[in-house]
Amino acid sequence: MNCVNSVTDIHTPFLNSLIGVFFGWLLITLIFNRPLSTGTKRFYYFGVPVFALGFLLIIPLGVGLIVLFSWIIYLLYRVLPVLIRKDETIHKNLIPFSVNALALSVSFILIFVTTTQANSTPGLIKSLGHVSPFYPGTVHSVMSRLIQRGPEVVDPLSKTLEQTLDREYISPFLPTRIAYCLSEIGSPQAEAVLKQVVAEEIDLSDNENTKWEAAVCCLYADCTGPRAVPVLQELLENSDEKQQFIPLCALVRTGDFNAIETVLEHVDDLQKQLQQPFTNRGFAAMIRLTLQALAEGQSPEDLKASPIYHRMLLGLRPDHQTQTGIVWNQQWDAELDIAALQDHWSHILKQKSIVEQQDAQGNPVYIIAGDTPPVEARKPVLEND
């Protein structure tokens, strides 16, 4: 039921309120109708089965929208002919006419008001925390609408993020999705909010569950690039040994060569951590995808393209292949040649610009442009190459 409601609340935000009006109308109808029985028996014989059937059909199976629109058409059928003919029917059936007219008016008001509220910035931000990560399409739809509104939503997003982080229990969904929106907006104000969260709100000095912290660090790196290195380096120095993989994975995504060197110096520690029993599947996949990006990446964009958020069940970035052909594998476990990788990334990252071309077979080739002669970017570097 929660999964169904999480979707219907986004696409039809008026559904739950309209269901309440529908059952209220049904109850009043039962009171004033005269079926086979009367009084209390009327409700027991007729009302209880109808209410039970309504809850079984409308909420779990998600067919409430069809039922409610059919009901609205029925109300129009009962109300409009009376108004058009202008005969004595309205006086003879004043109570049922009033009930139907009131239900119809309230229904249209609810549809208009709740839809307007849901499409507002506060409404979209509120929706972010309620959608299950198993519906990434819905998550992306809501986030895309916020991102399209640009810097104007940074302030309400930052206030909601601050309120969320002040709670005793922090669900990983809402802060991560807000951080994703801020990262995609990329304005100086958004960057400042992410920097403050990473520098002041994230504490990796113990071995507690840190799902949202891991994603926010990586999103900060995606947004700011090399400017995130000092903050992440400091976070690395203050991290518990079991939590160091978080700033290390984020450092890779900055695209800074010095940060890459720091991560390559810790590759042995990362590979050892994969063999430890305390590393859960989500974090193990995060480490493996990061190492795969280092080994198979051919451009700076490859370093931050690994779909670690999707593996962490946050409903973000479900892509599984990059433009340069990397097919991400959450079980990737090849051995790395550290020296060769340092040389590989130095050719790619130490120059000011990279121009993409294609070889005779149509495969992408990255040519480093600058004062030095062109150097073709290396292929993936593994220990057994």
CSV table of N, CA and C in Angstrom, one decimal, residues 57-124:
chain,number,residue,atom,x,y,z
A,57,LEU,N,-10.6,-2.3,-3.1
A,57,LEU,CA,-10.3,-2.0,-4.5
A,57,LEU,C,-9.6,-0.7,-4.7
A,58,ILE,N,-9.9,0.3,-3.9
A,58,ILE,CA,-9.4,1.7,-4.2
A,58,ILE,C,-7.9,1.8,-3.7
A,59,ILE,N,-7.6,1.5,-2.5
A,59,ILE,CA,-6.3,1.8,-2.0
A,59,ILE,C,-5.2,0.8,-2.5
A,60,PRO,N,-5.4,-0.5,-2.2
A,60,PRO,CA,-4.2,-1.4,-2.5
A,60,PRO,C,-4.1,-1.5,-4.1
A,61,LEU,N,-5.1,-1.6,-4.8
A,61,LEU,CA,-5.0,-1.9,-6.2
A,61,LEU,C,-4.8,-0.6,-7.1
A,62,GLY,N,-4.9,0.5,-6.5
A,62,GLY,CA,-4.7,1.8,-7.2
A,62,GLY,C,-5.7,2.1,-8.3
A,63,VAL,N,-7.0,1.6,-8.2
A,63,VAL,CA,-8.0,1.9,-9.2
A,63,VAL,C,-8.9,3.0,-8.7
A,64,GLY,N,-8.5,3.7,-7.6
A,64,GLY,CA,-9.3,4.7,-7.0
A,64,GLY,C,-9.6,5.8,-8.0
A,65,LEU,N,-8.7,6.2,-8.9
A,65,LEU,CA,-8.8,7.3,-9.8
A,65,LEU,C,-10.0,7.0,-10.7
A,66,ILE,N,-10.0,5.8,-11.3
A,66,ILE,CA,-11.1,5.4,-12.2
A,66,ILE,C,-12.5,5.4,-11.5
A,67,VAL,N,-12.5,4.9,-10.3
A,67,VAL,CA,-13.8,4.9,-9.5
A,67,VAL,C,-14.2,6.3,-9.2
A,68,LEU,N,-13.3,7.2,-8.8
A,68,LEU,CA,-13.7,8.5,-8.5
A,68,LEU,C,-14.1,9.3,-9.6
A,69,PHE,N,-13.5,9.2,-10.8
A,69,PHE,CA,-13.9,10.0,-12.0
A,69,PHE,C,-15.2,9.4,-12.5
A,70,SER,N,-15.5,8.1,-12.3
A,70,SER,CA,-16.8,7.6,-12.7
A,70,SER,C,-17.9,8.2,-11.8
A,71,TRP,N,-17.5,8.3,-10.5
A,71,TRP,CA,-18.4,8.9,-9.5
A,71,TRP,C,-18.7,10.3,-9.9
A,72,ILE,N,-17.7,11.1,-10.3
A,72,ILE,CA,-17.9,12.5,-10.6
A,72,ILE,C,-18.8,12.6,-11.8
A,73,ILE,N,-18.6,11.8,-12.8
A,73,ILE,CA,-19.5,11.8,-14.0
A,73,ILE,C,-21.0,11.5,-13.5
A,74,TYR,N,-21.1,10.5,-12.6
A,74,TYR,CA,-22.4,10.2,-12.1
A,74,TYR,C,-23.1,11.5,-11.4
A,75,LEU,N,-22.2,12.2,-10.6
A,75,LEU,CA,-22.7,13.4,-9.9
A,75,LEU,C,-23.2,14.4,-11.0
A,76,LEU,N,-22.4,14.6,-12.0
A,76,LEU,CA,-22.8,15.5,-13.1
A,76,LEU,C,-24.1,15.1,-13.7
A,77,TYR,N,-24.2,13.8,-13.9
A,77,TYR,CA,-25.5,13.3,-14.5
A,77,TYR,C,-26.7,13.6,-13.6
A,78,ARG,N,-26.5,13.6,-12.3
A,78,ARG,CA,-27.6,13.8,-11.4
A,78,ARG,C,-27.9,15.3,-11.2
A,79,VAL,N,-26.8,16.2,-11.3
A,79,VAL,CA,-27.0,17.6,-11.0
A,79,VAL,C,-27.3,18.4,-12.2
A,80,LEU,N,-26.6,18.2,-13.3
A,80,LEU,CA,-26.8,19.1,-14.4
A,80,LEU,C,-28.2,19.1,-15.1
A,81,PRO,N,-28.7,17.9,-15.3
A,81,PRO,CA,-30.1,17.8,-15.9
A,81,PRO,C,-31.1,18.6,-15.1
A,82,VAL,N,-31.0,18.6,-13.8
A,82,VAL,CA,-32.0,19.3,-12.9
A,82,VAL,C,-31.8,20.8,-13.2
A,83,LEU,N,-30.6,21.3,-13.3
A,83,LEU,CA,-30.3,22.7,-13.5
A,83,LEU,C,-30.8,23.2,-14.9
A,84,ILE,N,-30.6,22.3,-15.9
A,84,ILE,CA,-30.9,22.6,-17.2
A,84,ILE,C,-32.4,22.7,-17.4
A,85,ARG,N,-33.1,21.7,-16.9
A,85,ARG,CA,-34.6,21.6,-17.1
A,85,ARG,C,-35.3,22.7,-16.3
A,86,LYS,N,-34.8,23.0,-15.1
A,86,LYS,CA,-35.4,24.0,-14.2
A,86,LYS,C,-36.9,23.6,-13.9
A,87,ASP,N,-37.1,22.4,-13.6
A,87,ASP,CA,-38.5,22.0,-13.2
A,87,ASP,C,-38.6,21.8,-11.7
A,88,GLU,N,-39.6,21.2,-11.3
A,88,GLU,CA,-39.9,21.0,-9.8
A,88,GLU,C,-39.1,19.9,-9.2
A,89,THR,N,-38.2,19.2,-10.0
A,89,THR,CA,-37.5,18.1,-9.4
A,89,THR,C,-36.6,18.6,-8.3
A,90,ILE,N,-36.0,19.7,-8.4
A,90,ILE,CA,-35.1,20.2,-7.4
A,90,ILE,C,-35.8,20.5,-6.1
A,91,HIS,N,-37.1,20.8,-6.1
A,91,HIS,CA,-37.8,21.1,-4.9
A,91,HIS,C,-38.3,19.8,-4.3
A,92,LYS,N,-38.6,18.8,-5.1
A,92,LYS,CA,-39.0,17.5,-4.6
A,92,LYS,C,-37.9,16.7,-4.0
A,93,ASN,N,-36.7,16.9,-4.5
A,93,ASN,CA,-35.5,16.1,-4.1
A,93,ASN,C,-34.4,17.0,-3.6
A,94,LEU,N,-34.8,18.0,-2.7
A,94,LEU,CA,-33.8,19.0,-2.3
A,94,LEU,C,-32.6,18.4,-1.6
A,95,ILE,N,-32.8,17.4,-0.7
A,95,ILE,CA,-31.7,16.9,0.1
A,95,ILE,C,-30.7,16.1,-0.8
A,96,PRO,N,-31.2,15.1,-1.6
A,96,PRO,CA,-30.2,14.4,-2.4
A,96,PRO,C,-29.5,15.3,-3.4
A,97,PHE,N,-30.3,16.3,-3.9
A,97,PHE,CA,-29.7,17.2,-4.9
A,97,PHE,C,-28.6,18.1,-4.2
A,98,SER,N,-28.8,18.5,-3.0
A,98,SER,CA,-27.9,19.3,-2.2
A,98,SER,C,-26.6,18.5,-1.9
A,99,VAL,N,-26.8,17.3,-1.5
A,99,VAL,CA,-25.7,16.4,-1.2
A,99,VAL,C,-24.8,16.2,-2.4
A,100,ASN,N,-25.4,15.9,-3.5
A,100,ASN,CA,-24.7,15.6,-4.8
A,100,ASN,C,-24.0,16.9,-5.3
A,101,ALA,N,-24.7,18.0,-5.2
A,101,ALA,CA,-24.1,19.3,-5.6
A,101,ALA,C,-22.9,19.6,-4.8
A,102,LEU,N,-23.0,19.4,-3.4
A,102,LEU,CA,-21.9,19.7,-2.5
A,102,LEU,C,-20.7,18.8,-2.8
A,103,ALA,N,-21.0,17.5,-2.9
A,103,ALA,CA,-19.9,16.6,-3.2
A,103,ALA,C,-19.2,16.9,-4.5
A,104,LEU,N,-20.0,17.3,-5.5
A,104,LEU,CA,-19.3,17.7,-6.8
A,104,LEU,C,-18.5,18.9,-6.7
A,105,SER,N,-19.0,19.9,-5.9
A,105,SER,CA,-18.2,21.2,-5.8
A,105,SER,C,-17.0,20.9,-5.0
A,106,VAL,N,-17.1,20.2,-3.9
A,106,VAL,CA,-15.9,19.9,-3.0
A,106,VAL,C,-14.9,19.1,-3.8
A,107,SER,N,-15.3,18.2,-4.7
A,107,SER,CA,-14.4,17.4,-5.5
A,107,SER,C,-13.6,18.2,-6.4
A,108,PHE,N,-14.2,19.2,-7.1
A,108,PHE,CA,-13.5,20.0,-8.1
A,108,PHE,C,-12.5,21.0,-7.3
A,109,ILE,N,-13.0,21.5,-6.1
A,109,ILE,CA,-12.1,22.3,-5.3
A,109,ILE,C,-10.9,21.6,-4.9
A,110,LEU,N,-11.1,20.3,-4.4
A,110,LEU,CA,-9.9,19.5,-3.9
A,110,LEU,C,-9.0,19.2,-5.1
A,111,ILE,N,-9.5,18.9,-6.3
A,111,ILE,CA,-8.6,18.6,-7.4
A,111,ILE,C,-7.7,19.8,-7.7
A,112,PHE,N,-8.4,21.0,-7.8
A,112,PHE,CA,-7.6,22.2,-8.1
A,112,PHE,C,-6.6,22.6,-7.0
A,113,VAL,N,-7.1,22.6,-5.8
A,113,VAL,CA,-6.2,23.1,-4.7
A,113,VAL,C,-5.0,22.2,-4.4
A,114,THR,N,-5.3,20.9,-4.3
A,114,THR,CA,-4.2,19.9,-4.0
A,114,THR,C,-3.2,19.8,-5.2
A,115,THR,N,-3.7,19.9,-6.4
A,115,THR,CA,-2.8,19.8,-7.6
A,115,THR,C,-1.9,21.1,-7.6
A,116,THR,N,-2.5,22.2,-7.3
A,116,THR,CA,-1.7,23.5,-7.2
A,116,THR,C,-0.6,23.4,-6.1
A,117,GLN,N,-1.0,22.9,-5.0
A,117,GLN,CA,-0.1,22.8,-3.9
A,117,GLN,C,1.0,21.7,-4.2
A,118,ALA,N,0.7,20.6,-4.8
A,118,ALA,CA,1.7,19.6,-5.2
A,118,ALA,C,2.7,20.1,-6.2
A,119,ASN,N,2.2,21.0,-7.1
A,119,ASN,CA,3.1,21.5,-8.1
A,119,ASN,C,4.0,22.7,-7.6
A,120,SER,N,3.7,23.2,-6.4
A,120,SER,CA,4.5,24.3,-5.9
A,120,SER,C,5.8,23.7,-5.4
A,121,THR,N,6.8,24.6,-5.2
A,121,THR,CA,8.1,24.2,-4.8
A,121,THR,C,8.1,23.5,-3.4
A,122,PRO,N,7.4,24.0,-2.4
A,122,PRO,CA,7.2,23.3,-1.1
A,122,PRO,C,6.6,21.9,-1.3
A,123,GLY,N,5.6,21.8,-2.2
A,123,GLY,CA,4.9,20.5,-2.4
A,123,GLY,C,5.9,19.5,-3.0
A,124,LEU,N,6.7,19.9,-4.0
A,124,LEU,CA,7.6,19.0,-4.7
A,124,LEU,C,8.7,18.6,-3.7
